[in-house]
Coordinates of C-alpha atoms and ligand atoms in Angstrom, one line a residue:
M146 CA 6.9 -5.8 -3.7
C147 CA 5.2 -8.5 -1.8
G148 CA 4.6 -8.6 1.7
I149 CA 5.3 -11.8 3.8
I150 CA 4.3 -12.7 7.4
G151 CA 4.7 -15.8 9.3
Y152 CA 3.5 -16.7 12.9
I153 CA 4.0 -19.4 15.4
G154 CA 3.0 -19.4 19.1
P155 CA 0.0 -20.1 21.2
K156 CA -2.5 -17.7 19.6
V157 CA -4.8 -18.6 16.5
A158 CA -2.7 -17.7 13.7
Y159 CA -5.1 -16.7 11.0
P160 CA -6.2 -13.3 12.5
I161 CA -2.8 -12.2 13.1
L162 CA -1.7 -13.3 9.5
L163 CA -4.7 -11.4 8.1
T164 CA -4.0 -8.3 9.9
G165 CA -0.3 -8.4 8.9
L166 CA -1.2 -8.6 5.5
K167 CA -3.6 -5.7 5.6
R168 CA -0.9 -3.7 7.0
M169 CA 1.6 -4.7 4.3
E170 CA -0.9 -4.5 1.4
Y171 CA 1.1 -1.2 0.1
R172 CA 3.7 -3.7 -0.8
G173 CA 1.7 -5.6 -3.4
Y174 CA -2.0 -6.2 -3.9
D175 CA -2.9 -8.2 -6.9
S176 CA -3.4 -11.5 -5.2
A177 CA -2.9 -12.9 -1.7
G178 CA -2.8 -16.3 0.2
I179 CA -2.6 -17.8 3.8
S180 CA -1.6 -21.4 4.9
T181 CA -1.7 -22.8 8.3
I182 CA -1.0 -26.0 10.1
S183 CA -3.7 -27.3 12.3
I184 CA -3.8 -30.4 14.8
E185 CA -6.8 -32.4 15.3
D186 CA -6.8 -35.9 16.9
N187 CA -3.1 -35.8 16.8
Q188 CA -3.5 -35.4 13.1
R189 CA -1.5 -32.5 11.4
A190 CA -3.2 -30.9 8.4
V191 CA -2.1 -28.0 6.2
N192 CA -4.8 -25.6 5.1
I193 CA -4.5 -23.1 2.3
V194 CA -6.7 -20.4 1.0
K195 CA -5.5 -18.1 -2.1
K196 CA -7.4 -15.5 -3.8
Q197 CA -6.8 -13.1 -6.8
G198 CA -7.1 -9.6 -5.8
K199 CA -7.0 -7.8 -2.4
V200 CA -6.3 -9.2 0.9
S201 CA -9.9 -8.3 1.9
N202 CA -10.8 -11.5 -0.2
L203 CA -9.3 -13.6 2.7
E204 CA -11.7 -12.3 5.2
N205 CA -14.0 -14.6 7.0
K206 CA -11.7 -17.8 6.4
Q207 CA -11.3 -18.8 10.0
T208 CA -12.9 -22.3 9.6
E209 CA -10.7 -23.3 6.8
L210 CA -7.4 -21.8 8.5
Q211 CA -7.1 -23.0 12.0
G212 CA -3.9 -23.6 14.0
N213 CA -1.3 -21.9 15.5
L214 CA 1.4 -21.8 12.9
G215 CA 1.1 -20.2 9.5
L216 CA 2.5 -18.0 6.8
A217 CA 0.8 -15.6 4.4
H218 CA 1.7 -13.5 1.4
T219 CA 0.3 -10.5 -0.5
R220 CA 1.6 -10.4 -4.0
W221 CA 3.1 -7.9 -6.7
A222 CA 3.4 -10.2 -9.9
T223 CA 6.6 -10.6 -11.3
H224 CA 6.5 -14.1 -13.0
G225 CA 3.1 -15.0 -14.2
Q226 CA -0.1 -12.8 -14.1
P227 CA -1.9 -12.1 -11.1
S228 CA -4.3 -15.1 -10.5
E229 CA -5.3 -17.6 -7.8
L230 CA -3.0 -20.1 -9.2
N231 CA 0.2 -18.0 -9.3
S232 CA -0.6 -16.5 -5.8
H233 CA 1.5 -17.6 -3.0
P234 CA 2.0 -19.8 -0.9
H235 CA 3.4 -22.3 -3.3
F236 CA 3.7 -26.1 -2.5
N237 CA 5.1 -29.4 -3.3
D238 CA 3.0 -32.3 -4.6
D239 CA 1.6 -33.5 -1.4
K240 CA 1.2 -29.9 0.1
S241 CA 3.5 -30.8 2.9
L242 CA 5.9 -27.9 2.1
M243 CA 4.6 -24.4 1.8
L244 CA 6.7 -21.4 0.8
V245 CA 6.0 -17.7 0.5
H246 CA 8.7 -15.4 -1.4
N247 CA 9.5 -11.9 -2.1
G248 CA 12.0 -11.3 -4.9
I249 CA 13.1 -12.9 -8.2
I250 CA 14.9 -16.1 -8.9
E251 CA 16.8 -15.2 -12.0
N252 CA 18.0 -18.7 -13.1
Y253 CA 14.4 -20.4 -12.4
L254 CA 14.2 -21.8 -15.9
T255 CA 17.4 -23.7 -15.8
I256 CA 16.5 -25.1 -12.4
K257 CA 13.0 -25.8 -13.8
R258 CA 14.3 -27.9 -16.5
N259 CA 16.6 -29.9 -14.3
L260 CA 13.7 -30.6 -12.1
E261 CA 11.5 -31.6 -14.8
Q262 CA 14.1 -34.0 -15.9
R263 CA 13.7 -35.5 -12.3
G264 CA 9.9 -36.0 -12.8
Y265 CA 8.7 -32.7 -11.4
V266 CA 5.8 -31.3 -12.9
F267 CA 4.9 -27.5 -12.7
H268 CA 1.6 -25.9 -12.6
T269 CA 2.1 -22.2 -12.4
Q270 CA 4.2 -19.7 -14.2
T271 CA 6.2 -18.5 -11.1
D272 CA 9.9 -18.7 -10.1
T273 CA 8.5 -19.4 -6.6
E274 CA 6.9 -22.9 -7.4
V275 CA 10.4 -23.9 -8.9
L276 CA 12.2 -22.7 -5.6
T277 CA 9.5 -24.7 -3.7
K278 CA 10.1 -27.9 -5.7
L279 CA 14.0 -27.4 -5.5
I280 CA 13.7 -27.4 -1.7
D281 CA 11.3 -30.3 -1.8
Y282 CA 13.9 -32.2 -4.1
Y283 CA 16.8 -31.7 -1.6
H284 CA 14.4 -32.3 1.3
K285 CA 13.7 -35.9 -0.1
K286 CA 17.3 -36.3 -0.7
C287 CA 18.6 -35.2 2.6
K288 CA 16.1 -37.2 4.6
Q289 CA 17.1 -40.3 2.7
K290 CA 20.8 -39.6 3.2
L291 CA 20.5 -38.9 7.1
S292 CA 18.1 -42.0 7.6
T293 CA 21.0 -44.2 6.1
T294 CA 23.8 -42.5 7.8
L295 CA 25.3 -44.3 10.9
Q296 CA 26.8 -41.3 12.5
N297 CA 24.9 -40.1 15.3
Y298 CA 25.6 -36.4 14.9
E299 CA 24.4 -36.5 11.5
Q300 CA 21.1 -37.8 12.6
K301 CA 20.7 -34.7 14.7
K302 CA 20.8 -32.7 11.6
D303 CA 17.5 -31.1 10.5
P304 CA 16.8 -32.3 6.7
L305 CA 14.8 -29.3 5.8
E306 CA 17.5 -26.9 7.1
L307 CA 20.1 -28.8 4.9
A308 CA 17.7 -28.8 2.0
L309 CA 17.2 -25.0 2.4
R310 CA 20.8 -24.6 2.4
A311 CA 21.5 -26.7 -0.6
A312 CA 18.7 -24.9 -2.6
L313 CA 19.8 -21.6 -1.9
H314 CA 23.2 -22.1 -2.9
D315 CA 21.9 -23.1 -6.3
V316 CA 19.8 -20.1 -6.8
V317 CA 20.7 -16.6 -8.5
G318 CA 18.5 -13.7 -7.6
A319 CA 16.9 -12.1 -4.7
Y320 CA 14.8 -13.6 -2.1
G321 CA 13.1 -13.2 1.3
I322 CA 11.4 -16.4 1.9
V323 CA 9.5 -18.0 4.7
L324 CA 8.4 -21.8 4.8
F325 CA 7.1 -24.6 6.9
H326 CA 6.9 -28.3 6.8
K327 CA 3.7 -30.0 7.9
D328 CA 5.8 -32.5 10.2
T329 CA 7.7 -29.8 12.0
N330 CA 6.7 -27.0 14.5
K331 CA 9.1 -24.6 12.9
L332 CA 9.1 -21.6 10.6
Y333 CA 12.3 -21.2 8.3
A334 CA 13.2 -17.8 6.9
A335 CA 15.9 -16.8 4.6
K336 CA 17.0 -13.4 3.2
H337 CA 19.1 -12.2 0.2
G338 CA 18.3 -8.9 -1.1
S339 CA 14.6 -8.7 0.1
P340 CA 13.8 -7.5 3.6
L341 CA 12.8 -9.9 6.5
V342 CA 12.4 -9.1 10.3
I343 CA 11.7 -11.4 13.1
G344 CA 9.3 -10.1 15.8
I345 CA 10.2 -11.6 19.2
G346 CA 7.1 -11.8 21.5
K347 CA 6.5 -13.8 24.6
N348 CA 6.4 -17.5 23.8
E349 CA 5.6 -16.4 20.2
H350 CA 7.4 -15.3 17.3
F351 CA 6.6 -13.4 14.1
V352 CA 8.5 -13.0 10.8
A353 CA 7.5 -10.4 8.2
S354 CA 8.6 -8.1 5.5
D355 CA 7.9 -5.0 7.7
P356 CA 7.7 -4.8 11.5
A357 CA 4.3 -2.9 11.0
A358 CA 2.7 -6.4 10.2
F359 CA 3.1 -7.4 13.9
L360 CA 3.6 -4.2 15.8
D361 CA 0.6 -4.7 18.0
H362 CA 2.2 -7.8 19.5
T363 CA 5.8 -6.7 19.9
R364 CA 8.1 -4.1 19.3
R365 CA 11.4 -6.3 19.8
V366 CA 12.7 -7.0 16.7
L367 CA 15.8 -8.6 14.8
Y368 CA 16.5 -7.6 11.3
L369 CA 17.9 -10.3 9.1
E370 CA 20.9 -9.6 6.9
D371 CA 21.7 -11.1 3.5
E372 CA 22.6 -14.8 3.7
D373 CA 20.9 -15.3 7.1
I374 CA 18.9 -18.4 7.8
A375 CA 16.4 -18.2 10.7
I376 CA 15.0 -21.3 12.2
I377 CA 12.1 -20.1 14.3
K378 CA 10.2 -21.8 17.0
E379 CA 7.6 -20.9 19.5
N380 CA 9.8 -20.0 22.4
S381 CA 13.1 -19.5 20.6
Y382 CA 14.8 -18.7 17.2
E383 CA 18.2 -19.6 15.7
L384 CA 20.2 -17.3 13.3
K385 CA 22.5 -19.1 10.9
S386 CA 24.6 -18.0 7.9
L387 CA 24.1 -19.7 4.7
C388 CA 27.9 -19.0 4.1
S389 CA 28.9 -21.2 7.0
H390 CA 28.8 -25.0 6.4
N391 CA 29.0 -25.9 10.1
G392 CA 25.6 -24.4 10.8
E393 CA 26.7 -22.7 14.0
C394 CA 24.4 -20.1 15.5
I395 CA 25.1 -16.4 15.1
K396 CA 24.4 -13.9 17.8
R397 CA 23.1 -10.5 16.7
K398 CA 21.8 -7.4 18.7
E399 CA 18.1 -7.1 18.8
D400 CA 16.4 -3.8 18.2
L401 CA 13.2 -2.0 19.6
V402 CA 10.7 -0.5 17.2
D403 CA 10.3 3.3 18.1
W404 CA 7.2 4.0 16.4
D405 CA 3.5 3.3 17.2
I406 CA 0.8 1.3 15.3
T407 CA -1.0 4.6 14.8
A408 CA 1.6 5.6 12.4
V409 CA 0.4 2.9 10.1
E410 CA -3.3 3.7 10.5
K411 CA -5.5 6.3 8.7
N412 CA -6.4 8.1 11.8
G413 CA -9.8 9.6 10.2
Y414 CA -8.4 10.4 6.7
E415 CA -10.1 9.0 3.7
H416 CA -6.6 7.9 2.3
F417 CA -3.0 7.4 3.5
M418 CA -2.0 9.9 0.9
L419 CA -4.1 12.7 2.3
K420 CA -2.9 11.9 5.6
E421 CA 0.8 11.8 4.8
I422 CA 0.4 15.1 2.8
M423 CA -1.3 16.7 5.8
E424 CA 1.3 15.6 8.5
Q425 CA 4.4 17.1 6.7
P426 CA 4.6 20.0 9.1
Q427 CA 5.1 17.4 11.8
T428 CA 7.4 15.1 9.7
L429 CA 9.7 18.0 9.0
A430 CA 9.6 19.0 12.6
N431 CA 10.6 15.6 13.5
C432 CA 13.4 15.6 10.9
L433 CA 14.6 18.9 12.2
A434 CA 14.3 18.0 15.9
G435 CA 17.7 18.3 17.6
R436 CA 19.5 18.6 14.6
L437 CA 19.6 22.4 13.9
D438 CA 20.7 24.9 16.4
P439 CA 20.9 28.6 15.5
Q440 CA 23.0 29.2 18.4
F441 CA 25.6 26.8 17.5
N442 CA 25.4 27.7 13.9
D443 CA 25.8 23.8 13.0
I444 CA 23.9 20.9 11.9
K445 CA 24.0 17.9 14.4
F446 CA 24.8 14.5 12.6
T447 CA 27.6 12.5 12.2
L448 CA 29.4 12.4 8.8
K449 CA 32.1 9.6 9.1
L450 CA 34.3 11.2 6.8
T451 CA 37.8 12.7 7.5
L452 CA 38.3 16.5 7.3
N453 CA 40.9 15.8 4.5
F454 CA 38.4 13.8 2.5
I455 CA 35.8 16.5 2.8
K456 CA 38.1 19.1 1.7
N457 CA 39.2 17.2 -1.2
I458 CA 36.0 15.7 -2.5
K459 CA 36.5 15.5 -6.5
R460 CA 32.9 14.5 -7.2
I461 CA 29.5 13.6 -5.6
S462 CA 27.4 11.0 -7.3
I463 CA 23.7 10.8 -6.0
I464 CA 22.0 7.7 -6.9
A465 CA 18.4 6.9 -6.4
C466 CA 15.1 5.9 -8.1
G467 CA 11.8 7.6 -8.8
T468 CA 10.8 10.4 -6.3
S469 CA 14.1 9.9 -4.5
S470 CA 16.0 10.6 -7.6
Y471 CA 14.0 14.0 -8.0
A472 CA 15.0 14.9 -4.6
A473 CA 18.6 14.0 -5.7
M474 CA 18.2 16.3 -8.6
A475 CA 17.5 19.3 -6.2
G476 CA 20.5 18.2 -4.2
K477 CA 22.5 18.4 -7.3
F478 CA 21.6 21.9 -8.0
L479 CA 22.3 23.0 -4.5
I480 CA 25.6 21.5 -4.3
E481 CA 26.9 22.6 -7.5
K482 CA 25.5 26.1 -6.7
Y483 CA 26.6 26.7 -3.3
L484 CA 29.6 24.2 -2.9
R485 CA 30.9 24.1 -6.5
I486 CA 31.5 20.3 -6.3
P487 CA 30.7 18.7 -9.5
T488 CA 27.8 16.4 -8.9
E489 CA 26.1 13.7 -11.1
V490 CA 22.6 12.4 -10.4
E491 CA 21.7 9.1 -12.2
V492 CA 18.8 6.5 -11.5
A493 CA 20.2 3.5 -9.9
S494 CA 19.1 1.1 -12.6
E495 CA 21.3 2.9 -15.2
W496 CA 24.4 3.8 -13.1
R497 CA 24.8 0.2 -11.7
Y498 CA 25.2 -1.3 -15.3
K499 CA 27.1 1.6 -17.1
N500 CA 30.6 0.6 -15.5
P501 CA 30.5 3.9 -13.7
I502 CA 33.5 6.0 -13.0
I503 CA 34.2 5.8 -9.2
S504 CA 37.1 6.7 -7.4
K505 CA 38.3 6.8 -3.8
D506 CA 37.8 10.6 -3.6
D507 CA 34.2 10.3 -4.5
L508 CA 31.3 10.7 -2.3
V509 CA 28.3 8.4 -3.1
I510 CA 25.1 9.4 -1.9
V511 CA 22.0 7.1 -2.1
I512 CA 18.5 8.3 -1.4
S513 CA 15.9 6.0 -0.6
Q514 CA 12.6 6.1 1.4
S515 CA 12.3 2.3 2.0
G516 CA 16.0 1.7 2.1
E517 CA 15.3 -1.6 0.2
T518 CA 15.0 -0.6 -3.6
A519 CA 16.7 -3.4 -5.4
D520 CA 18.5 -1.1 -7.9
T521 CA 19.9 1.6 -5.4
L522 CA 21.0 -1.1 -3.1
A523 CA 23.0 -2.8 -6.0
A524 CA 24.5 0.6 -6.7
L525 CA 25.6 1.2 -3.2
K526 CA 27.2 -2.2 -3.0
L527 CA 28.9 -1.3 -6.4
A528 CA 30.1 1.9 -5.0
K529 CA 31.5 0.3 -1.9
Q530 CA 33.4 -2.3 -4.0
F531 CA 35.1 0.4 -5.6
G532 CA 36.1 2.0 -2.6
A533 CA 34.0 5.2 -2.6
K534 CA 32.7 6.6 0.6
T535 CA 29.0 6.3 0.9
F536 CA 26.2 8.3 2.6
G537 CA 22.5 7.5 2.9
I538 CA 19.4 9.6 3.2
I539 CA 16.9 7.0 4.3
N540 CA 13.6 6.8 6.0
V541 CA 13.2 3.2 7.1
V542 CA 15.2 2.6 10.1
G543 CA 16.9 -0.6 10.1
S544 CA 16.5 -1.0 6.5
T545 CA 19.2 -2.9 4.5
M546 CA 20.7 0.3 2.9
S547 CA 20.8 2.1 6.3
R548 CA 23.0 -0.9 7.5
E549 CA 25.2 -0.9 4.2
V550 CA 26.2 2.9 4.0
D551 CA 29.4 4.2 5.8
S552 CA 27.4 6.8 7.4
G553 CA 23.9 8.6 6.8
I554 CA 21.1 10.3 8.0
Y555 CA 17.4 9.2 8.7
I556 CA 14.7 11.4 7.4
H557 CA 12.5 10.6 10.3
A558 CA 9.2 10.8 8.1
G559 CA 7.5 7.9 9.8
P560 CA 6.0 4.9 7.8
E561 CA 4.9 6.2 4.4
I562 CA 2.1 3.8 3.3
C563 CA 0.6 5.3 0.1
V564 CA 2.5 4.1 -2.9
A565 CA 2.8 7.7 -4.2
S566 CA 5.7 9.4 -1.9
T567 CA 5.0 12.6 -0.4
K568 CA 6.3 13.2 3.1
A569 CA 9.4 11.3 2.2
F570 CA 10.3 13.7 -0.7
T571 CA 9.9 16.8 1.3
A572 CA 12.1 15.3 4.2
Q573 CA 14.6 14.1 1.7
V574 CA 15.0 17.6 0.4
L575 CA 15.4 19.0 4.0
C576 CA 18.1 16.5 4.6
L577 CA 20.1 17.4 1.4
N578 CA 20.0 20.9 2.9
F579 CA 21.5 19.7 6.2
L580 CA 24.3 17.8 4.1
L581 CA 24.8 21.2 2.1
I582 CA 25.4 23.1 5.3
K583 CA 27.5 20.5 6.8
L584 CA 29.7 20.3 3.9
G585 CA 29.7 24.0 3.3
K586 CA 30.8 24.6 6.9
I587 CA 33.4 22.2 7.0
R588 CA 34.9 23.0 3.7
G589 CA 34.5 26.8 4.2
D590 CA 32.3 27.2 1.0
L591 CA 29.5 29.0 3.1
T592 CA 30.1 31.8 5.4
E593 CA 28.9 32.0 9.0
T594 CA 26.1 34.4 7.9
Q595 CA 24.9 32.5 5.1
I596 CA 24.8 29.3 7.4
Q597 CA 22.9 31.3 10.2
R598 CA 20.3 32.5 7.5
M599 CA 20.0 29.1 6.1
I600 CA 19.4 27.3 9.5
S601 CA 16.8 29.8 10.5
N602 CA 14.9 29.4 7.1
L603 CA 15.1 25.5 7.6
L604 CA 13.8 25.8 11.0
N605 CA 10.8 27.5 9.6
T606 CA 9.9 24.9 7.0
P607 CA 7.0 23.2 9.2
E608 CA 5.3 26.6 9.5
L609 CA 5.7 27.4 5.9
V610 CA 4.3 24.1 4.8
K611 CA 1.3 24.4 6.9
Q612 CA 0.8 27.7 4.9
S613 CA 1.2 25.7 1.5
L614 CA -1.4 23.3 2.6
N615 CA -4.1 26.0 3.1
N616 CA -5.2 26.4 -0.7
I617 CA -7.5 23.3 -0.8
E618 CA -10.4 24.8 -2.3
Q619 CA -8.5 26.5 -5.1
I620 CA -6.5 23.1 -5.7
K621 CA -9.8 21.2 -5.8
A622 CA -11.1 23.7 -8.6
A623 CA -7.8 23.2 -10.5
A624 CA -8.3 19.4 -10.1
N625 CA -11.8 19.7 -11.5
L626 CA -10.3 21.4 -14.7
I627 CA -7.9 19.1 -15.5
K628 CA -9.5 15.7 -14.5
D629 CA -10.8 14.8 -18.0
K630 CA -7.7 15.7 -19.8
Q631 CA -5.4 13.4 -21.6
S632 CA -2.1 14.8 -20.8
I633 CA -0.4 17.5 -18.8
F634 CA 2.9 19.1 -19.0
Y635 CA 5.2 20.0 -16.1
L636 CA 7.6 22.6 -16.7
G637 CA 10.5 23.8 -14.4
R638 CA 13.8 25.4 -14.5
G639 CA 16.8 25.2 -12.3
I640 CA 16.1 23.6 -9.0
N641 CA 12.3 23.6 -9.9
F642 CA 13.1 21.2 -12.8
A643 CA 13.3 18.6 -10.0
T644 CA 9.9 19.9 -8.6
A645 CA 8.3 19.6 -12.1
K646 CA 9.5 15.9 -12.2
E647 CA 8.1 15.1 -8.9
G648 CA 4.8 17.0 -9.9
A649 CA 4.4 14.7 -13.0
I650 CA 5.2 11.4 -11.6
K651 CA 2.7 12.2 -8.8
I652 CA -0.3 12.8 -11.1
K653 CA 0.5 9.9 -13.6
E654 CA 1.0 7.3 -10.8
I655 CA -2.2 7.9 -9.1
S656 CA -4.8 9.5 -11.5
Y657 CA -3.3 7.7 -14.7
I658 CA -3.3 11.1 -16.7
H659 CA -0.2 11.2 -18.9
A660 CA 2.0 13.7 -17.6
E661 CA 5.4 14.7 -18.9
D662 CA 8.0 17.0 -17.4
F663 CA 10.4 19.3 -19.2
A664 CA 13.1 21.7 -18.5
S665 CA 11.2 24.9 -19.4
G666 CA 13.5 25.9 -22.1
E667 CA 13.3 22.6 -23.7
M668 CA 9.5 22.9 -24.6
K669 CA 10.2 24.7 -27.7
H670 CA 12.4 22.0 -29.1
G671 CA 9.7 19.6 -29.6
P672 CA 7.3 19.2 -26.9
I673 CA 5.3 22.3 -28.1
A674 CA 4.0 20.6 -31.0
L675 CA 1.5 18.7 -28.7
L676 CA -0.1 21.9 -27.3
E677 CA -3.6 22.9 -28.2
K678 CA -6.6 24.8 -26.7
G679 CA -7.1 23.8 -23.1
F680 CA -3.9 21.6 -22.9
P681 CA -2.8 21.9 -19.0
V682 CA 0.6 23.2 -18.5
V683 CA 1.8 23.4 -14.8
T684 CA 4.9 25.5 -14.0
F685 CA 6.5 27.7 -11.3
V686 CA 7.3 31.5 -10.9
N687 CA 9.2 32.9 -7.9
K688 CA 9.5 36.4 -7.7
N689 CA 13.1 36.6 -6.9
D690 CA 14.3 34.0 -9.4
P691 CA 17.0 35.4 -11.5
L692 CA 15.3 33.8 -14.4
Y693 CA 11.8 35.4 -13.6
E694 CA 11.5 36.8 -16.9
K695 CA 12.5 33.6 -18.6
N696 CA 9.9 31.8 -16.8
L697 CA 7.3 34.0 -17.9
S698 CA 8.4 33.6 -21.4
S699 CA 8.1 30.0 -21.2
I700 CA 4.4 30.5 -20.0
Q701 CA 3.9 33.1 -22.8
E702 CA 5.0 30.6 -25.4
A703 CA 2.5 28.0 -24.1
K704 CA -0.3 30.5 -23.6
A705 CA 0.0 31.7 -27.2
R706 CA -0.8 28.0 -28.3
G707 CA -3.9 27.9 -26.2
A708 CA -2.6 26.0 -23.0
Y709 CA -4.2 26.2 -19.9
I710 CA -1.8 27.8 -17.4
I711 CA -1.5 26.5 -13.9
V712 CA 1.2 28.5 -11.9
V713 CA 2.7 27.8 -8.6
A714 CA 3.9 31.2 -7.5
D715 CA 5.1 32.9 -4.4
H716 CA 3.3 36.1 -5.3
I717 CA 0.3 37.2 -7.1
D718 CA 0.3 40.6 -9.1
S719 CA -1.3 41.7 -12.2
T720 CA 1.6 40.5 -14.5
L721 CA 1.2 36.8 -13.2
Q722 CA -2.6 37.2 -13.4
S723 CA -2.5 38.1 -17.1
Y724 CA -0.4 35.0 -17.8
A725 CA -1.9 32.3 -15.7
D726 CA -5.3 30.8 -15.7
T727 CA -4.9 29.4 -12.1
I728 CA -2.4 30.7 -9.5
L729 CA -1.8 28.2 -6.5
Q730 CA 0.2 30.6 -4.2
V731 CA 2.9 29.4 -1.7
P732 CA 5.1 31.3 0.7
K733 CA 8.2 33.1 -0.5
V734 CA 11.4 31.0 0.2
P735 CA 15.0 30.8 -1.1
D736 CA 15.7 28.5 -3.9
Y737 CA 17.2 25.6 -1.5
L738 CA 13.6 25.3 -0.1
Q739 CA 11.6 25.7 -3.3
P740 CA 11.1 22.1 -4.2
L741 CA 10.1 21.4 -0.7
I742 CA 7.3 24.1 -0.7
N743 CA 6.4 24.1 -4.3
T744 CA 5.7 20.5 -4.2
I745 CA 3.0 20.8 -1.7
P746 CA 0.2 22.1 -4.1
L747 CA 1.3 19.7 -6.7
Q748 CA 0.8 16.7 -4.2
L749 CA -2.6 17.7 -3.4
L750 CA -3.4 18.6 -7.2
A751 CA -2.6 14.8 -7.7
Y752 CA -4.6 13.8 -4.9
Y753 CA -7.9 15.6 -5.6
T754 CA -7.5 15.0 -9.5
A755 CA -7.3 11.2 -8.8
K756 CA -10.1 11.3 -6.3
L757 CA -12.4 13.0 -8.9
R758 CA -11.5 10.4 -11.4
G759 CA -12.4 7.6 -8.9
C760 CA -8.8 6.1 -8.8
E761 CA -7.6 3.7 -6.1
I762 CA -5.4 6.4 -4.5
D763 CA -3.1 4.6 -2.0
Q764 CA -2.7 1.4 -4.2
P765 CA -2.5 2.5 -7.9
K766 CA -2.5 -0.2 -10.4
N767 CA 0.6 -2.0 -11.5
L768 CA 2.6 -0.5 -8.7
A769 CA 4.0 -1.4 -5.2
K770 CA 5.7 0.6 -2.7
S771 CA 9.1 -0.8 -2.3
V772 CA 10.5 -2.0 -5.4
T773 CA 12.7 -4.9 -4.2
V774 CA 13.2 -6.6 -7.6
E775 CA 15.0 -5.3 -10.8
Ligands
LIG80 O1 12.0 3.6 -1.5 P1 12.7 4.3 -2.4 O2 12.7 5.9 -2.2 O3 13.9 4.0 -3.0 O4 11.8 4.3 -3.8 C1 12.0 4.8 -5.2 C2 10.8 4.8 -6.0 O5 10.4 3.6 -6.3 C3 9.7 5.7 -5.4 O6 10.0 6.9 -5.0 C4 8.6 5.9 -6.5 O7 9.0 6.4 -7.6 C5 7.3 6.3 -5.9 N1 6.1 5.6 -6.0 C6 7.0 7.9 -6.5 O8 5.9 8.3 -5.7

């Protein structure tokens, strides 16, 4: 949801900023802009180029964008349609102040009205122009005040820092911002709700929404926390808190990024989505590595919960959004079936506003690939306020959620660039299994034999996923059959209701075919009215499912209305062949691994259907990877 990068150092800023934007294009891609400061004959000049559309529209602009200091932005529109005018950076009237922003300023209309009364004129529909002009207003005021003050220590203060503080105290909402002023060799950054990370190089600094933006220059990073203000120079940076009025510097531990730039490259694949689907055997192996040991009959990760708490958990709430919430549904099914702990799953945007019932005996689990999703983060903060114990299942190391939770587990799927989530979902389901076994062992809900069997099945997942990736030609044929359809149903029962939801979101977000998911038994309560000859219905049949017969009945009901039946099944026999038009075979696995395995052909089905329809697979319209606004 918008990508930001800033650079200050001895190198030419433009190519660094352009590459950084390309690496973050998954965060937003409706318009982009770059601004730099160049110096010629001792004259400082601000340069700016903005374009509607993709970052590639900013290529070949080196002559317009000279200089060693700059900032850049790739946008996912919130306020105001995607256009050159609304794109970032935004600036004050004399273009001396440039600002890029990720987030939403909720009270921007009130601030705008106040500024208009003071003579400010607005040219765009954005909340970011309002924030820029608010900082400009305070900057002018602070400069004036400091120039008239007689106290020496006051004169040493930086008027832009004071202005930034004053403006940020006025705003309500979320922001990750980077700005510069023509007259100073500094970048200023501030964070509340939207991620920012400083890259620390040799005599150079970077600041970005994602370390991928600058990873070919440095791995040394410092993640900003909410309410941080950073003042970044070529050779140093200062970290301060918006909450401290004295402006003293804060010391915080730096981190080292432990993944490689190849992780954010396509490595020969046509799309990131296909690469990410195909690398699942490896990502799952990474997720398993060092955590499961059949000899010890246990899972190695730290649950910072007391024995007493674990044995007396009254309820588990799993909160997430989108695909992560479907992994959560699979988790609920397993926790209730194997541990008999009442478990609720709710999308974060609903849970956070419903005045949820939270008690100190509850465990609140958040699941998020990015670790930055605004609704999930707000829900997590709410759960903590009410004293619940929190646990995170998160992919992005160092993300805001990973730092907020009481304890958690990284899924180790590596950077996921395609907007449609694939490898994160399978690793989330695997981690929910880890949690299931851990809690089951401590509480005594699972026997040693059960645990042993589960662990050995979990250790097999990379190989099982590899086998599920083998059906490509058949999946391409199925994609060819559905590519011109208007609508598809995804039906699932039990744990595979979660898989049906995941299959449906995948196809709708990248192929733009309308898809709806239903619990299989619900179809006859209304949706069946839509079925007609050739209407595609995707569903699941697992031979050892206690509801095997019922699954066949649901298929029969759809088939009787002329539906075209695609079944993901762990066997092929004459019964199934008489019911299904296409069977996508997967290996036989116990229920706790079914969403992980059954989702693989559906990821590929979505991918090849979108490809046949000529869709922009990695960057579907209207979407962005990490939803850091409400
Ligand atoms: O980063 P998160 O897991 O918190 O993101 C949640 C959803 O925005 C995300 O899963 C979204 O639904 C995906 N684009 C689906 O493929």
